[in-house]
Short mmCIF file of C-alpha atoms in Angstrom, two decimals:
data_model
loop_
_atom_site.label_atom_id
_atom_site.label_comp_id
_atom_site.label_asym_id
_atom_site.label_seq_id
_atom_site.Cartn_x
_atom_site.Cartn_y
_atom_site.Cartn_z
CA UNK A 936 0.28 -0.71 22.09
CA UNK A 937 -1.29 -0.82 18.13
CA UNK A 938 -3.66 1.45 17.58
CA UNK A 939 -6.25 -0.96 17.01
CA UNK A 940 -6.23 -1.82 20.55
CA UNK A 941 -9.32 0.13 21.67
CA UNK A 942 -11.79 -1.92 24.47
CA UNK A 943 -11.48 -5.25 26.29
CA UNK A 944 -14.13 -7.15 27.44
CA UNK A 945 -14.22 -9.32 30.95
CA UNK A 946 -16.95 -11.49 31.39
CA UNK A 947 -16.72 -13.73 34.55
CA UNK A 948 -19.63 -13.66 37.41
CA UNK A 949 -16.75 -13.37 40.22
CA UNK A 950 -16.50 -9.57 40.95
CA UNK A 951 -13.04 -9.83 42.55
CA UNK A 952 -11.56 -11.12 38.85
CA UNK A 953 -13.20 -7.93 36.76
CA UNK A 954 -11.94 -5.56 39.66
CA UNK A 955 -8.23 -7.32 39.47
CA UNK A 956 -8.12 -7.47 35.71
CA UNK A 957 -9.64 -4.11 34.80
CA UNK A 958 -6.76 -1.90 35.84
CA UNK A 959 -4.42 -4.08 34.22
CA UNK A 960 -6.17 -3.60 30.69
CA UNK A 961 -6.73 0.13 31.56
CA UNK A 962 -2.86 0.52 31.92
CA UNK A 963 -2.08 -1.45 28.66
CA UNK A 964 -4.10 1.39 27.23
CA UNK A 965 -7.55 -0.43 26.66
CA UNK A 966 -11.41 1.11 28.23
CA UNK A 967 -12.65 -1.35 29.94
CA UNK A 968 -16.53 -3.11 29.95
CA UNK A 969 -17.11 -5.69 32.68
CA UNK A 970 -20.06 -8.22 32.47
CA UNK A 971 -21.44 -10.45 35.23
CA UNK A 972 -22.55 -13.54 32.70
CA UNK A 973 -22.89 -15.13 29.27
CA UNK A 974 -25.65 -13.33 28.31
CA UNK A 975 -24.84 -9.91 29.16
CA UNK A 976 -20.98 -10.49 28.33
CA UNK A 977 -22.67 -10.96 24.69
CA UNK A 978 -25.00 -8.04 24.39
CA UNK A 979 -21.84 -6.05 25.42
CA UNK A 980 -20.14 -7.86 22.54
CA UNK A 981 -22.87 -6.89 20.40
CA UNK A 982 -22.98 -3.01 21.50
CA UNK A 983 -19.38 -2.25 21.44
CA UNK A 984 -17.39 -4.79 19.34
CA UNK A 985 -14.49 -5.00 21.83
CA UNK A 986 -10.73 -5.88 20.49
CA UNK A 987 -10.33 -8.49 23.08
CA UNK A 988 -12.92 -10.85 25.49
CA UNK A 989 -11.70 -12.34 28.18
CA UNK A 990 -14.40 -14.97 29.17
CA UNK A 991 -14.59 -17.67 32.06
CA UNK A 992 -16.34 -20.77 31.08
CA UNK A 993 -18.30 -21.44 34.25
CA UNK A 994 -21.59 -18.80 34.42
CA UNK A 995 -24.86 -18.71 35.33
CA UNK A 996 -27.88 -18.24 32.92
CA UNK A 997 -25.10 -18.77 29.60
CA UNK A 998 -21.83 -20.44 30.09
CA UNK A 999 -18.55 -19.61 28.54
CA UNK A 1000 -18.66 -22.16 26.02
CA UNK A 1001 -22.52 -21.11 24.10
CA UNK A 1002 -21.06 -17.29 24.77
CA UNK A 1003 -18.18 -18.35 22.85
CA UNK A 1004 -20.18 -19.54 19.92
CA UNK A 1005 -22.40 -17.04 19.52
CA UNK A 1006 -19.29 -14.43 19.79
CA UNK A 1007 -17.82 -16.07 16.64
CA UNK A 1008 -21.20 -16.75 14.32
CA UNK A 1009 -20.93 -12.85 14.97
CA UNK A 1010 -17.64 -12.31 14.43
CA UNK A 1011 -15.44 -15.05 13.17
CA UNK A 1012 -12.48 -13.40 13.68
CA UNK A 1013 -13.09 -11.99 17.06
CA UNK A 1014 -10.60 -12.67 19.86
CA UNK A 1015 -11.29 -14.96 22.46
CA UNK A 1016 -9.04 -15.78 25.30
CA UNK A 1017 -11.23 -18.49 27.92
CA UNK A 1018 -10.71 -18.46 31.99
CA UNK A 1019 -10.79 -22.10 33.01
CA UNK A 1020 -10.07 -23.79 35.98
CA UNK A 1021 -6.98 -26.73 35.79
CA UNK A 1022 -10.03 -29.75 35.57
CA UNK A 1023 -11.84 -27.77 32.52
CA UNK A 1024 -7.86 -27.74 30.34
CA UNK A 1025 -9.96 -30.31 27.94
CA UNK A 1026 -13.23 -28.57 27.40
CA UNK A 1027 -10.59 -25.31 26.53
CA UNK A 1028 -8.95 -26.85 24.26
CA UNK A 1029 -12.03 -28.34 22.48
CA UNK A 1030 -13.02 -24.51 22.64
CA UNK A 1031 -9.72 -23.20 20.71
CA UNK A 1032 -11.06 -25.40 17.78
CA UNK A 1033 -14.45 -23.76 17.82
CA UNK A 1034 -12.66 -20.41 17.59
CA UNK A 1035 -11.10 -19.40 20.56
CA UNK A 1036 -7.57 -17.54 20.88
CA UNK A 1037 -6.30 -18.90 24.01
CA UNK A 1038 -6.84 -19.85 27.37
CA UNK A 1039 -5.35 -19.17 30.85
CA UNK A 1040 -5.96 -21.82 33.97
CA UNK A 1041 -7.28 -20.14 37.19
CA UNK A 1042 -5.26 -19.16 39.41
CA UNK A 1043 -3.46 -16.97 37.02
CA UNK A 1044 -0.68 -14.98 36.82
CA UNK A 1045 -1.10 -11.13 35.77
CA UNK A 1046 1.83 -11.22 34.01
CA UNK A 1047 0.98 -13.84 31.42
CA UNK A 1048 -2.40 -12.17 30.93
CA UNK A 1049 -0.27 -9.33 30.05
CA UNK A 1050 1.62 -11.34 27.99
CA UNK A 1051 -0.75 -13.60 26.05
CA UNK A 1052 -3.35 -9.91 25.34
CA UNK A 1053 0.40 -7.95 23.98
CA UNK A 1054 0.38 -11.43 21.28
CA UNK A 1055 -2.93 -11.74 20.51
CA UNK A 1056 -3.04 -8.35 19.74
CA UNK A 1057 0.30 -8.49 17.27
CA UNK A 1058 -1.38 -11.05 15.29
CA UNK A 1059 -5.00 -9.01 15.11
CA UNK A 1060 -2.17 -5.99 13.87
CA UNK A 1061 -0.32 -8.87 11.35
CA UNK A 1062 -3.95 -10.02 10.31
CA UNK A 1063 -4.67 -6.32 9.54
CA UNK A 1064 -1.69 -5.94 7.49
CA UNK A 1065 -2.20 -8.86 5.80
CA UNK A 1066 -5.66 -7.77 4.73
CA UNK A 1067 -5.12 -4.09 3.64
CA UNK A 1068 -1.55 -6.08 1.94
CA UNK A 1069 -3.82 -7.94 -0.09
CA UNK A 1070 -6.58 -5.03 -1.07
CA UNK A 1071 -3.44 -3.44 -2.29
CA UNK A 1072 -2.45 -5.96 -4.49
CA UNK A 1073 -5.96 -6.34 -6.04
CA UNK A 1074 -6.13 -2.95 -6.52
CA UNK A 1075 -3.08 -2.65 -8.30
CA UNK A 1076 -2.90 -5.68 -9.84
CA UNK A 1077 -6.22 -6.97 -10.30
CA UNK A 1078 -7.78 -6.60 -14.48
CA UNK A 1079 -8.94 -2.45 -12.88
CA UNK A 1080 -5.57 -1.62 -12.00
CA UNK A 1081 -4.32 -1.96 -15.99
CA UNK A 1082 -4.55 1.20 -16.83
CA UNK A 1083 -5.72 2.25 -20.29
CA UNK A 1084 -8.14 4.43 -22.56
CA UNK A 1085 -8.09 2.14 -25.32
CA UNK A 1086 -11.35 0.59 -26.43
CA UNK A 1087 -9.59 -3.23 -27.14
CA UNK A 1088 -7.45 -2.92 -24.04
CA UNK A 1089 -10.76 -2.22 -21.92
CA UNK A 1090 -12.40 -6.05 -23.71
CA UNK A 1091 -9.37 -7.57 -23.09
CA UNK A 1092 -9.14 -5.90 -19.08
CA UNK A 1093 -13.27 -7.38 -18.97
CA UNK A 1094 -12.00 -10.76 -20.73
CA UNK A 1095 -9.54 -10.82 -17.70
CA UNK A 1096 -11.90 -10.82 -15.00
CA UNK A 1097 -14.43 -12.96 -16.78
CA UNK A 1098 -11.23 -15.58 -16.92
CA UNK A 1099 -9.96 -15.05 -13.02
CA UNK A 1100 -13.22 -16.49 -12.25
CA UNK A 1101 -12.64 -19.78 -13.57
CA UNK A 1102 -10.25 -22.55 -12.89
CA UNK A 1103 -9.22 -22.60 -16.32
CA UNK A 1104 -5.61 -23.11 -17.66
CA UNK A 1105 -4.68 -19.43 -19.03
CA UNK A 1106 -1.94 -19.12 -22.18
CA UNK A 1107 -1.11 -15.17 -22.51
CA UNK A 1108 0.38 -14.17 -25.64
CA UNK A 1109 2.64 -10.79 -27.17
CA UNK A 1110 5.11 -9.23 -27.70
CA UNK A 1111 8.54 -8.69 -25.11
CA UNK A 1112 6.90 -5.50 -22.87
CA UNK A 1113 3.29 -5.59 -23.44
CA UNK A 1114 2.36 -6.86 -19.94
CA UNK A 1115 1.96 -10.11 -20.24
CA UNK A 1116 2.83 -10.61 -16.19
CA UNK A 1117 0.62 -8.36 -15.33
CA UNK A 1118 -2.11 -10.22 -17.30
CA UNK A 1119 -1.19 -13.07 -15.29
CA UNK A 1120 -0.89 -11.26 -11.67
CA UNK A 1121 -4.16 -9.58 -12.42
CA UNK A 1122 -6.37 -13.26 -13.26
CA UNK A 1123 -4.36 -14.40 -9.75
CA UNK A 1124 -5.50 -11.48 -7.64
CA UNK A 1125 -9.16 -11.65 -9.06
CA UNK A 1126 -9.75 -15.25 -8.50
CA UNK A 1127 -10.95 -17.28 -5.61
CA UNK A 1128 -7.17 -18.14 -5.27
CA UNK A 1129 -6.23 -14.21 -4.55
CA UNK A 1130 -5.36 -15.32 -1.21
CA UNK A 1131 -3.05 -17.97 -2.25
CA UNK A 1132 -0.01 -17.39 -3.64
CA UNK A 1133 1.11 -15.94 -7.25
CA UNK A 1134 4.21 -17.80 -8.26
CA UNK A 1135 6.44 -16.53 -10.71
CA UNK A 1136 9.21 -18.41 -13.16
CA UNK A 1137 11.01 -17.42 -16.07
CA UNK A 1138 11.69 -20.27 -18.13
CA UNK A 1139 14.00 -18.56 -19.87
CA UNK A 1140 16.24 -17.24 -17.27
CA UNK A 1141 16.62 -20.65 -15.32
CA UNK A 1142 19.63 -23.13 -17.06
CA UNK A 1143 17.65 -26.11 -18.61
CA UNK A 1144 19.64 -28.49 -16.04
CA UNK A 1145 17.80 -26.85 -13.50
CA UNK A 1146 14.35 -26.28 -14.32
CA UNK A 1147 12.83 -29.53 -13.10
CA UNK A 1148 14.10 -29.08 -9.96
CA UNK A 1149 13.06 -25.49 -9.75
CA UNK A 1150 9.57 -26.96 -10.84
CA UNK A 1151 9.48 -29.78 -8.96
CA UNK A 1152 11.75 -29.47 -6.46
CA UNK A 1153 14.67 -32.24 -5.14
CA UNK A 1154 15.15 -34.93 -2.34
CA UNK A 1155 17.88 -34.38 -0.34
CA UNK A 1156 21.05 -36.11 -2.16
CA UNK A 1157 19.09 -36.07 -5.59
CA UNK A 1158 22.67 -34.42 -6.89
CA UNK A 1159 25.26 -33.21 -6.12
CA UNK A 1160 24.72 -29.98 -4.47
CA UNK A 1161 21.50 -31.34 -2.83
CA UNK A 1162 22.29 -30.58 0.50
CA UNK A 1163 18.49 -31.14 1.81
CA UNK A 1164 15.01 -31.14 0.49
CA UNK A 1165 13.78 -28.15 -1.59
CA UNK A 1166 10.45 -27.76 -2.49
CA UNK A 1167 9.83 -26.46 -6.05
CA UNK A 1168 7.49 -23.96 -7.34
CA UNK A 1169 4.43 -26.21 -7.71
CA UNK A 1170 4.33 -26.83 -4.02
CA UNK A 1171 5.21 -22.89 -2.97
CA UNK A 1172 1.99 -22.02 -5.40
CA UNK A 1173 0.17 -24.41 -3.56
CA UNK A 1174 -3.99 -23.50 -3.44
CA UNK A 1175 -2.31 -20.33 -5.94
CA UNK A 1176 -1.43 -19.59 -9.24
CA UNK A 1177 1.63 -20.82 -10.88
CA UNK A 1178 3.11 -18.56 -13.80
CA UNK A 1179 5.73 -19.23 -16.29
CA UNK A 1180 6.78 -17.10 -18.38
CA UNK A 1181 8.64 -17.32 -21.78
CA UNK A 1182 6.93 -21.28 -22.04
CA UNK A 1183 8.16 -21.62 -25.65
CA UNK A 1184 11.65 -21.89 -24.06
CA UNK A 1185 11.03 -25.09 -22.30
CA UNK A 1186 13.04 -28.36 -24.02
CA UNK A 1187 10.56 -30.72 -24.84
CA UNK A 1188 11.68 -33.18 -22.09
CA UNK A 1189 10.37 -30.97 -19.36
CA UNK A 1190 7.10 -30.28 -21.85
CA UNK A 1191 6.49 -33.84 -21.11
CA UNK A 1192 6.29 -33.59 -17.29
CA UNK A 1193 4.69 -30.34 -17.34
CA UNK A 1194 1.76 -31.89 -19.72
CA UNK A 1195 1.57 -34.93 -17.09
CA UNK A 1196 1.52 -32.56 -13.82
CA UNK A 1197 -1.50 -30.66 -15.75
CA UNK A 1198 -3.31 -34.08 -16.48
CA UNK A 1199 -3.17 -36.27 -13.39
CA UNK A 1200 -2.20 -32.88 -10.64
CA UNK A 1201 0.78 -34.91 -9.11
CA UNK A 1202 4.28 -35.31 -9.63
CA UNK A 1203 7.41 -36.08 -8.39
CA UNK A 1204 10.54 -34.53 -6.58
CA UNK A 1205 13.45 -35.05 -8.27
CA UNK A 1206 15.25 -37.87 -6.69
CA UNK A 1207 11.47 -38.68 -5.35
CA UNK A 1208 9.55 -41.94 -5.14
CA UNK A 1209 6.20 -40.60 -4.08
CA UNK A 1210 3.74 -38.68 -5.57
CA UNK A 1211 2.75 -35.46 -4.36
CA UNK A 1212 -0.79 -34.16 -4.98
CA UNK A 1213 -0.84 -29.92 -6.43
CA UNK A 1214 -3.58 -27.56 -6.22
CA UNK A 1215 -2.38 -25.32 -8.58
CA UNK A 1216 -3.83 -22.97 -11.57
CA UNK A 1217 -1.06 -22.27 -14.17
CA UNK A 1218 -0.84 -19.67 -16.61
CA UNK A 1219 1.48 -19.14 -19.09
CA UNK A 1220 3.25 -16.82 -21.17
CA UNK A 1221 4.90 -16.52 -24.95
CA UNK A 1222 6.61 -13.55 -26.94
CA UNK A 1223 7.26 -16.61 -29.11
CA UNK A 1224 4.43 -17.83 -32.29
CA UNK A 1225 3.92 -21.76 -30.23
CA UNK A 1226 1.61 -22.40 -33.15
CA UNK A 1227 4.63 -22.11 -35.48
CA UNK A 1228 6.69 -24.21 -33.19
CA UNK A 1229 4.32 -26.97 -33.07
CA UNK A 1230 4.76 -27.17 -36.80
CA UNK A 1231 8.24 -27.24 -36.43
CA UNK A 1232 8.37 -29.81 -33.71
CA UNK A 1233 9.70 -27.73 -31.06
CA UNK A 1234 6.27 -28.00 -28.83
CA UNK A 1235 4.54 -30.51 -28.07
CA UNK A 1236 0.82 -30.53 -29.70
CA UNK A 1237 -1.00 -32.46 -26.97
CA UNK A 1238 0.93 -29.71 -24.22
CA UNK A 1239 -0.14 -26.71 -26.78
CA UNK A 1240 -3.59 -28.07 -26.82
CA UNK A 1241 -3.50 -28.20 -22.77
CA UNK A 1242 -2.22 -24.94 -22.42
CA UNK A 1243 -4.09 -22.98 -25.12
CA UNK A 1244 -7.91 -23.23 -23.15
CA UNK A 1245 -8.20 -19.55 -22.83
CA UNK A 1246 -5.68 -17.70 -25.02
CA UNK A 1247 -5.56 -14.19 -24.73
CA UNK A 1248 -3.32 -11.48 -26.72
CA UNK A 1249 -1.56 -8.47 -25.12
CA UNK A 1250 -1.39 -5.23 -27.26
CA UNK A 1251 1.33 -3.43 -28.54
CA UNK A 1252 2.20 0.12 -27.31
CA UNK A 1253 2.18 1.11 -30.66
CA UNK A 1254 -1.38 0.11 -31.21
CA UNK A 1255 -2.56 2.01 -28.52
CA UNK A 1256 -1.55 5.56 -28.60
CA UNK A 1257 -3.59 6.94 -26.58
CA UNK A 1258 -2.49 5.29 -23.52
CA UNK A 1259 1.32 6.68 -23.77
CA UNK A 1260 0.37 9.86 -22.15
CA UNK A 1261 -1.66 8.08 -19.69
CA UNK A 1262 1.05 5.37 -18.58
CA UNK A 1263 4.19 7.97 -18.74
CA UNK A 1264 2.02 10.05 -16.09
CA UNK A 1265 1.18 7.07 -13.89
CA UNK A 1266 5.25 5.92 -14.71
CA UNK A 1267 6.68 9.32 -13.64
CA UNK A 1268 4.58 9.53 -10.66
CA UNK A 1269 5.83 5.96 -9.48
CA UNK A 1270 9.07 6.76 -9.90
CA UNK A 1271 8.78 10.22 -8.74
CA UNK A 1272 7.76 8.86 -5.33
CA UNK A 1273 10.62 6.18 -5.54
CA UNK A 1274 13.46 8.65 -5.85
CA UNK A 1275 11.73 11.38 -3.64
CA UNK A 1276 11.79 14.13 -6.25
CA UNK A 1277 9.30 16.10 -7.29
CA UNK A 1278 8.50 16.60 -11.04
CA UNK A 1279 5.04 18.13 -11.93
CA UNK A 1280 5.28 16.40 -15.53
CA UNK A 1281 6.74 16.91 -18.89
CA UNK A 1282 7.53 19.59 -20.96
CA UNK A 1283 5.57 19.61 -24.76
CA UNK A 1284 8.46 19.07 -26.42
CA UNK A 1285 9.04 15.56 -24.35
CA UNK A 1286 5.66 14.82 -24.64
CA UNK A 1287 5.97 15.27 -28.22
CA UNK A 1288 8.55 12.62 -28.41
CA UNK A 1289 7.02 10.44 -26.36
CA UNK A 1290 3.88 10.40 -28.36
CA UNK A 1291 5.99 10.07 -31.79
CA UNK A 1292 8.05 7.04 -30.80
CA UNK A 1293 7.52 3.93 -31.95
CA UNK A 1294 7.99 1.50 -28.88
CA UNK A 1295 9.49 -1.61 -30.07
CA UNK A 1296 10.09 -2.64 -26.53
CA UNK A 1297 6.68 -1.42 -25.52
CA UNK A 1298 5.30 -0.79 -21.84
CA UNK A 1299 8.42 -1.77 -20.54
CA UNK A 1300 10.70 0.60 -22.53
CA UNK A 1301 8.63 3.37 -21.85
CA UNK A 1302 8.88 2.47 -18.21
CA UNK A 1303 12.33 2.45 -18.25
CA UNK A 1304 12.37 5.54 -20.53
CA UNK A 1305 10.12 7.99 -17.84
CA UNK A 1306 12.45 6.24 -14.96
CA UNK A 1307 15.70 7.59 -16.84
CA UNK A 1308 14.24 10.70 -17.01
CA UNK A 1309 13.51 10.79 -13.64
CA UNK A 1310 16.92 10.48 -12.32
CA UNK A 1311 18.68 12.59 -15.17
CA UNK A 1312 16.17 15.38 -14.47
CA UNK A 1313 17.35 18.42 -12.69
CA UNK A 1314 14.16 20.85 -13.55
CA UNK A 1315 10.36 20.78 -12.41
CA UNK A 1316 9.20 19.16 -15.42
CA UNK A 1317 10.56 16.39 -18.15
CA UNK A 1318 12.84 17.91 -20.79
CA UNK A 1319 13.72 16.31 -24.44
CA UNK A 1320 17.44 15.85 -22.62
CA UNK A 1321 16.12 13.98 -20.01
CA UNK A 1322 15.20 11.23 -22.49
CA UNK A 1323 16.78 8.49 -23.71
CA UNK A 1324 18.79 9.19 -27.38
CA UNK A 1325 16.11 6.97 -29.44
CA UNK A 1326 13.57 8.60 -27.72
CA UNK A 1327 14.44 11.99 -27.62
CA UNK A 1328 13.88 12.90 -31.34
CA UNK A 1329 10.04 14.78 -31.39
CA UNK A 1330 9.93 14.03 -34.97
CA UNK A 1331 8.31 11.03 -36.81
CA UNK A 1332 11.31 10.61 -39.31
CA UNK A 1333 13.61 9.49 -36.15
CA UNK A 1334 10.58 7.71 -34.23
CA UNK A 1335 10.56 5.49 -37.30
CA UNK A 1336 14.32 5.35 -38.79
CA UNK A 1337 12.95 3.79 -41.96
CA UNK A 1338 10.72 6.99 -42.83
CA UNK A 1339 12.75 9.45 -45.07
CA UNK A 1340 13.79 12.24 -43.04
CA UNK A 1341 12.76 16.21 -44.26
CA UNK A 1342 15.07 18.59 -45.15
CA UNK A 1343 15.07 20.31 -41.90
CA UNK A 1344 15.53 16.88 -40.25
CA UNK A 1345 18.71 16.54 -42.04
CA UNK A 1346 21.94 15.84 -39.64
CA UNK A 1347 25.53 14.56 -39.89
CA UNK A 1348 25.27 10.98 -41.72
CA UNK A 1349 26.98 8.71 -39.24
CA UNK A 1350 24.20 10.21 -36.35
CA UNK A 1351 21.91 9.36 -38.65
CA UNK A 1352 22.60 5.71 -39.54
CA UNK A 1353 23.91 5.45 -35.60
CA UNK A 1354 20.16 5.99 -34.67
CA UNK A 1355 18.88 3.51 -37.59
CA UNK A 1356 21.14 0.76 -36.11
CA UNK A 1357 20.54 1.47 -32.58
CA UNK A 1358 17.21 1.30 -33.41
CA UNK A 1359 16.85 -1.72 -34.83
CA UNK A 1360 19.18 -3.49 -31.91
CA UNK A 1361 16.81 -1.96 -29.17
CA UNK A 1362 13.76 -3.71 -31.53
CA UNK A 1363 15.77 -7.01 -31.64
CA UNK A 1364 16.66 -7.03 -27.85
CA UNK A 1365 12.80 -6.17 -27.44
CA UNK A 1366 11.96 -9.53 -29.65
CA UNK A 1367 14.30 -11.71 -27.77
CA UNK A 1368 13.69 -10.35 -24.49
CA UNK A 1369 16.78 -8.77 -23.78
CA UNK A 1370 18.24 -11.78 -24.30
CA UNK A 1371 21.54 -11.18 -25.98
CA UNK A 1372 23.18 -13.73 -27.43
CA UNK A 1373 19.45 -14.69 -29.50
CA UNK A 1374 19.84 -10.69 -30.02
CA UNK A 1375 23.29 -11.46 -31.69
CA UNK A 1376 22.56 -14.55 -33.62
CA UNK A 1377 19.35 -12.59 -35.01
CA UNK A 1378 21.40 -9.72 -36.26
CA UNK A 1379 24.18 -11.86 -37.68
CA UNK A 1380 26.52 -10.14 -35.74
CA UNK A 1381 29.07 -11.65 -33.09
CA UNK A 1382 28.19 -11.62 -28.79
CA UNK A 1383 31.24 -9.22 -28.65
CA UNK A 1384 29.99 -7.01 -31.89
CA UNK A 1385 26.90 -6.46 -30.00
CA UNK A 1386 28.31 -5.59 -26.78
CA UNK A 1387 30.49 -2.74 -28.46
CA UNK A 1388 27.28 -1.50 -29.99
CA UNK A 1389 25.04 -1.43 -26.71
CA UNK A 1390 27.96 0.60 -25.55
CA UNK A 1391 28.66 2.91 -27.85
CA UNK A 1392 24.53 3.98 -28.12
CA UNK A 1393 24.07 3.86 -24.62
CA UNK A 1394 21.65 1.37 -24.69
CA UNK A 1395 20.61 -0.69 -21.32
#
């Protein structure tokens, strides 16, 4: 029995059903209220807000059906399960559309009323769920759960929720690691669509064969390998928010058919003849300059123009200090509770470092820094070994490799240049996304080169 299960109410003007059904309720662990009629069934409703009612629809003074509707202008979501004899089956039905849970015909067995109370009550304890799911996800995802003690992150966190209000089209823009996602996730979970759902694609990590059909979706037989009928992310984001990430990615084919699903809010499967109608707010995402690429010709101007009604800019790590300390602490608690260890928090020293480094890969490398650290840790606290080799320097001269380094700073040439290069790969992969063969071609160095080098610095 769920714990929410705590009183039942019977209302039904035949004595014989209260004293039959009361024990049965008191054994499924519920106390018990009995009521003779409509009217006192719903001041009972009134005094103790009961999990259950179980109401007959034939009483004196106020019927079933009027106690039934004033039960749910109280309580919309209360649960109602009606008592009806076989020639009233109609008039119950009628009454599950007004609100009601269920009915049972008279004469009934104790068994199903058993039964039909054990699934009501798994969906009130799903509902529940569902509910304290969703305050969850507000709170940690909504524009107060990025944390920050930076004066322009806090205008761009009240920019947020001024924006999750609206319907508007959202384009999110900054650097690999800044959040970006999280921008997105928090307008979803502060809009009037929070209870929809938040759809997420990476344009970049979907072949370009496949992205209208991961859009879109395909008919059954559209190609080969269409075995049946998908739906695509426009209809799973349905009454939600639809975000795609890395947009400048997209071939300017599929720019063309996102531009006309933004326009007229229909498209087509592929392999589809009809249209289908979407209910969908989109935002979008960049690491890439789409300004630039309009120049070039690589995006479209009218789908730029679409997209870019509210633009907003994430900020670098490394133009907001003073939220390192603030995220590592909220990191290593996270991941603290993830690998059930406990660390009270980092030594000066790896503070120090922490504090010193640059961040070319932003949020996300220092993420993935603290989460190292976590799982190489063996002491109470964070150690300067614990971190990552780029990280664990303390000193500006290695945070930045370009800075010239001071005489105490002075070690064996090759470590030196080794932490220049690696450096400067971890800053490329950070540009391109991780992406590595962009990585490569950016460097002027071969796929294979690369791979050597990730290797050899230890670098993930």
């Amino acid at each position: 029995m769920s714990d929410i299960a705590t009183t039942a109410l019977i209302v039904d003007d035949d004595e014989a059903i209260c004293h039959m059904l009361a024990p049965v309720f008191s054994r499924e662990g519920f106390n018990v209220i009995t009521a003779g009629d409509g009217r006192e069934g719903l001041e009972a409703f009134r005094r103790h807000h009961p999990t259950i009612v179980l109401l007959d629809i034939r009483m004196p003074r106020m019927n079933g059906l009027e106690a039934l509707k004033a039960i749910i202008e109280i309580d919309p979501k209360a649960t109602v399960i009606l008592m009806t004899a076989f020639a009233e089956v109609g008039t119950a039905v009628q009454a599950m559309r007004d609100g009601a849970f269920d009915y049972v015909i008279k004469p009934f067995d104790l068994d199903e009323i058993r039964l039909l109370v054990r699934r009501a009550l798994e969906i009130n304890t799903m509902r529940a769920d569902i509910v304290s799911l969703r305050r969850e996800l507000s709170e940690r995802y909504g524009s107060e759960g990025i944390l920050t003690d930076n004066a322009r992150m806090m205008e761009l966190r009240e920019t947020i929720a001024k924006v999750a209000r609206s319907q508007a089209t959202v384009l999110v823009q900054g650097e690999s690691g800044t959040g970006k996602e999280l921008v997105a996730a928090a307008i979803h979970y502060g809009s009037p669509r929070s209870e929809g759902p938040f759809v997420r694609v990476n344009c970049a990590a979907i072949p370009e064969g496949l992205l209208e059909s991961e859009f879109f979706g395909h008919e059954k037989g559209a190609f080969t390998g269409a075995v049946s009928r998908r739906r695509g992310r426009f209809e799973q984001a349905e009454h939600g928010t639809l975000f795609l990430d890395e947009i400048g990615e997209m071939s300017r084919e599929l720019q063309v058919k996102l531009l006309r699903v933004l326009q007229e809010r229909e498209f087509e499967r592929v392999g589809g003849e009809h249209s289908i109608q979407t209910d969908v707010r989109v935002v979008v995402a960049t690491n890439r300059d789409l300004e630039a690429m309009v120049r070039e010709g690589t995006f479209r101007q009218d789908l730029f123009f679409r997209l870019n009604v509210v633009s907003l800019k994430t900020i670098p790590l490394r133009e907001r200090p003073e939220d390192i300390q603030l995220l590592a602490n909220h990191f290593l608690e996270r991941f603290c509770a993830e690998n059930a260890v406990t660390i009270r928090g980092f030594d000066d020293a790896a503070m120090e470092c922490l504090l010193a480094y640059s961040w070319p890969g932003n949020v996300r490398e220092l993420a993935n820094a603290v989460e190292r650290a976590v799982i190489m840790s063996t002491t109470p606290v964070i150690l300067v070994e614990n971190l990552p080799e780029s990280v664990a320097c303390g000193k500006a001269a290695l945070s930045d490799p370009m800075a010239m380094p001071e005489a105490g700073d002075i070690r064996p040439l090759r470590e030196m240049v080794g932490r220049f290069e690696a450096h400067i790969i971890e800053m490329a992969l950070a540009q391109n996304d991780g992406n590595r063969a962009r990585t490569a071609l950016q460097l002027g160095i071969s796929r294979r080169a690369l791979q050597y080098k990730l290797q050899d610095y230890g670098i993930s």
